[in-house]
Short mmCIF file of the C-alpha atoms (twelve columns), coordinates in Angstrom:
data_MODEL
# 
_entry.id   MODEL 
# 
loop_
_atom_site.group_PDB 
_atom_site.id 
_atom_site.type_symbol 
_atom_site.label_atom_id 
_atom_site.label_alt_id 
_atom_site.label_comp_id 
_atom_site.label_asym_id 
_atom_site.label_seq_id 
_atom_site.Cartn_x 
_atom_site.Cartn_y 
_atom_site.Cartn_z 
_atom_site.pdbx_PDB_model_num 
ATOM 1   C CA . VAL A 1   54.040 68.601 109.083 1 
ATOM 2   C CA . ASP A 2   54.880 68.779 112.754 1 
ATOM 3   C CA . TYR A 3   56.486 65.983 114.632 1 
ATOM 4   C CA . GLY A 4   53.831 65.658 116.952 1 
ATOM 5   C CA . ASP A 5   50.755 65.514 114.693 1 
ATOM 6   C CA . ILE A 6   52.225 62.484 113.255 1 
ATOM 7   C CA . PHE A 7   50.855 60.770 117.024 1 
ATOM 8   C CA . LYS A 8   47.936 63.452 117.813 1 
ATOM 9   C CA . GLY A 9   44.224 61.696 116.260 1 
ATOM 10  C CA . TYR A 10  42.451 63.653 113.842 1 
ATOM 11  C CA . LYS A 11  38.583 64.054 113.153 1 
ATOM 12  C CA . GLN A 12  36.722 61.357 111.420 1 
ATOM 13  C CA . LYS A 13  33.050 60.661 110.403 1 
ATOM 14  C CA . GLY A 14  31.322 57.975 109.017 1 
ATOM 15  C CA . TYR A 15  27.674 56.420 108.852 1 
ATOM 16  C CA . SER A 16  26.125 53.179 107.566 1 
ATOM 17  C CA . TYR A 17  22.601 52.460 106.113 1 
ATOM 18  C CA . PHE A 18  21.434 48.431 106.311 1 
ATOM 19  C CA . GLY A 19  18.470 46.459 105.140 1 
ATOM 20  C CA . GLN A 20  17.068 42.785 104.325 1 
ATOM 21  C CA . VAL A 21  14.182 41.602 102.797 1 
ATOM 22  C CA . TYR A 22  13.143 37.864 103.419 1 
ATOM 23  C CA . LEU A 23  11.810 36.951 99.603  1 
ATOM 24  C CA . ASP A 24  10.388 33.823 100.831 1 
ATOM 25  C CA . GLY A 25  7.529  32.986 103.396 1 
ATOM 26  C CA . ASN A 26  10.093 30.612 105.273 1 
ATOM 27  C CA . LYS A 27  12.014 33.289 105.567 1 
ATOM 28  C CA . LYS A 28  15.316 30.710 103.517 1 
ATOM 29  C CA . TRP A 29  15.999 33.556 101.351 1 
ATOM 30  C CA . VAL A 30  17.317 36.284 101.990 1 
ATOM 31  C CA . LEU A 31  18.584 39.628 100.240 1 
ATOM 32  C CA . TRP A 32  20.026 42.232 102.173 1 
ATOM 33  C CA . GLY A 33  22.299 45.162 101.153 1 
ATOM 34  C CA . ARG A 34  24.620 47.870 102.973 1 
ATOM 35  C CA . TYR A 35  26.065 51.541 102.573 1 
ATOM 36  C CA . ASP A 36  28.636 52.916 103.930 1 
ATOM 37  C CA . HIS A 37  30.467 56.750 104.145 1 
ATOM 38  C CA . TYR A 38  33.402 57.200 106.106 1 
ATOM 39  C CA . ASP A 39  36.098 60.028 105.551 1 
ATOM 40  C CA . PRO A 40  38.856 58.577 108.050 1 
ATOM 41  C CA . ASP A 41  39.730 63.186 107.861 1 
ATOM 42  C CA . THR A 42  38.532 65.376 107.693 1 
ATOM 43  C CA . GLU A 43  40.533 68.392 108.465 1 
ATOM 44  C CA . GLY A 44  42.947 67.512 106.334 1 
ATOM 45  C CA . ILE A 45  46.750 66.400 108.530 1 
ATOM 46  C CA . PHE A 46  48.686 67.369 106.059 1 
ATOM 47  C CA . GLU A 47  48.750 70.807 105.472 1 
ATOM 48  C CA . THR A 48  50.650 70.785 102.170 1 
ATOM 49  C CA . VAL A 49  47.840 68.697 100.695 1 
ATOM 50  C CA . LYS A 50  44.940 69.920 102.553 1 
ATOM 51  C CA . LYS A 51  42.797 71.325 100.110 1 
ATOM 52  C CA . HIS A 52  42.953 67.544 98.302  1 
ATOM 53  C CA . SER A 53  42.060 66.027 101.676 1 
ATOM 54  C CA . GLU A 54  38.892 64.851 100.232 1 
ATOM 55  C CA . ASP A 55  39.396 61.193 100.759 1 
ATOM 56  C CA . VAL A 56  36.065 59.924 101.486 1 
ATOM 57  C CA . GLN A 57  35.463 56.416 101.026 1 
ATOM 58  C CA . LYS A 58  31.629 54.605 99.895  1 
ATOM 59  C CA . ARG A 59  31.540 51.535 100.202 1 
ATOM 60  C CA . TYR A 60  27.949 49.150 99.391  1 
ATOM 61  C CA . ILE A 61  27.530 45.654 99.767  1 
ATOM 62  C CA . TYR A 62  25.035 43.070 98.329  1 
ATOM 63  C CA . ALA A 63  23.363 40.168 99.167  1 
ATOM 64  C CA . LEU A 64  21.851 36.909 98.322  1 
ATOM 65  C CA . ALA A 65  21.776 34.303 101.478 1 
ATOM 66  C CA . TYR A 66  19.963 30.798 101.799 1 
ATOM 67  C CA . LYS A 67  19.500 29.470 105.218 1 
ATOM 68  C CA . LEU A 68  19.947 26.092 105.395 1 
ATOM 69  C CA . TYR A 69  19.463 25.484 108.849 1 
ATOM 70  C CA . LYS A 70  18.913 27.443 111.998 1 
ATOM 71  C CA . ASP A 71  21.838 30.563 111.385 1 
ATOM 72  C CA . ASN A 72  23.737 27.691 108.616 1 
ATOM 73  C CA . LEU A 73  24.271 29.395 105.589 1 
ATOM 74  C CA . ILE A 74  24.994 29.646 102.242 1 
ATOM 75  C CA . LEU A 75  25.352 33.821 100.906 1 
ATOM 76  C CA . LEU A 76  26.524 35.301 97.687  1 
ATOM 77  C CA . ASP A 77  27.747 38.516 98.054  1 
ATOM 78  C CA . TYR A 78  29.572 41.241 96.082  1 
ATOM 79  C CA . GLU A 79  31.260 44.537 97.461  1 
ATOM 80  C CA . ARG A 80  32.347 47.516 96.362  1 
ATOM 81  C CA . LEU A 81  34.484 50.767 97.418  1 
ATOM 82  C CA . SER A 82  34.991 53.179 95.479  1 
ATOM 83  C CA . HIS A 83  37.749 56.110 97.076  1 
ATOM 84  C CA . SER A 84  36.910 60.165 96.147  1 
ATOM 85  C CA . LYS A 85  38.936 61.171 93.274  1 
ATOM 86  C CA . TYR A 86  39.973 63.819 94.147  1 
ATOM 87  C CA . TYR A 87  42.403 61.947 96.680  1 
ATOM 88  C CA . THR A 88  45.985 61.622 96.255  1 
ATOM 89  C CA . ASN A 89  47.971 58.690 96.621  1 
ATOM 90  C CA . ILE A 90  51.130 59.825 98.342  1 
ATOM 91  C CA . ILE A 91  53.064 56.389 98.352  1 
ATOM 92  C CA . SER A 92  52.622 55.955 94.950  1 
ATOM 93  C CA . GLY A 93  51.427 58.893 93.510  1 
ATOM 94  C CA . ASP A 94  48.708 58.569 91.213  1 
ATOM 95  C CA . LYS A 95  45.925 61.730 91.341  1 
ATOM 96  C CA . GLU A 96  43.222 58.541 92.313  1 
ATOM 97  C CA . MET A 97  42.990 55.367 94.256  1 
ATOM 98  C CA . PRO A 98  41.673 52.532 92.087  1 
ATOM 99  C CA . THR A 99  37.535 51.197 93.139  1 
ATOM 100 C CA . GLU A 100 38.215 47.603 94.802  1 
ATOM 101 C CA . GLU A 101 35.209 45.089 93.700  1 
ATOM 102 C CA . ARG A 102 35.053 41.890 95.420  1 
ATOM 103 C CA . LEU A 103 32.548 39.063 94.515  1 
ATOM 104 C CA . GLN A 104 32.644 36.146 97.490  1 
ATOM 105 C CA . LEU A 105 31.143 32.915 98.544  1 
ATOM 106 C CA . THR A 106 30.617 32.000 101.433 1 
ATOM 107 C CA . LEU A 107 29.730 28.686 103.457 1 
ATOM 108 C CA . GLN A 108 28.767 29.553 107.027 1 
ATOM 109 C CA . ILE A 109 28.843 27.058 109.595 1 
ATOM 110 C CA . LYS A 110 28.175 27.677 113.073 1 
ATOM 111 C CA . PHE A 111 27.393 25.091 116.318 1 
# 
């Protein structure tokens, strides 16, 4: 890697989809989901690992919310972030980065 390459920006690309559905007539219950597809380095900045630089990240988020009053709500969401299996973790040497998962319950209070 050349010294100048470390500080040079590199090409990235990604896209997202989002959707929500109201489950009742009063619009108190909301079900929504989001999908992100992101490639932080489309060219492979490190020439030595260029053929293994398929470092695509895919994020899935599913949520169920109950609106208490105006913009105050309780939200239960599940998030899963997966990495390409061909991405080599340079720090640990693992051939595959582990999938990250999270389950979260949030009380949003707006005033």
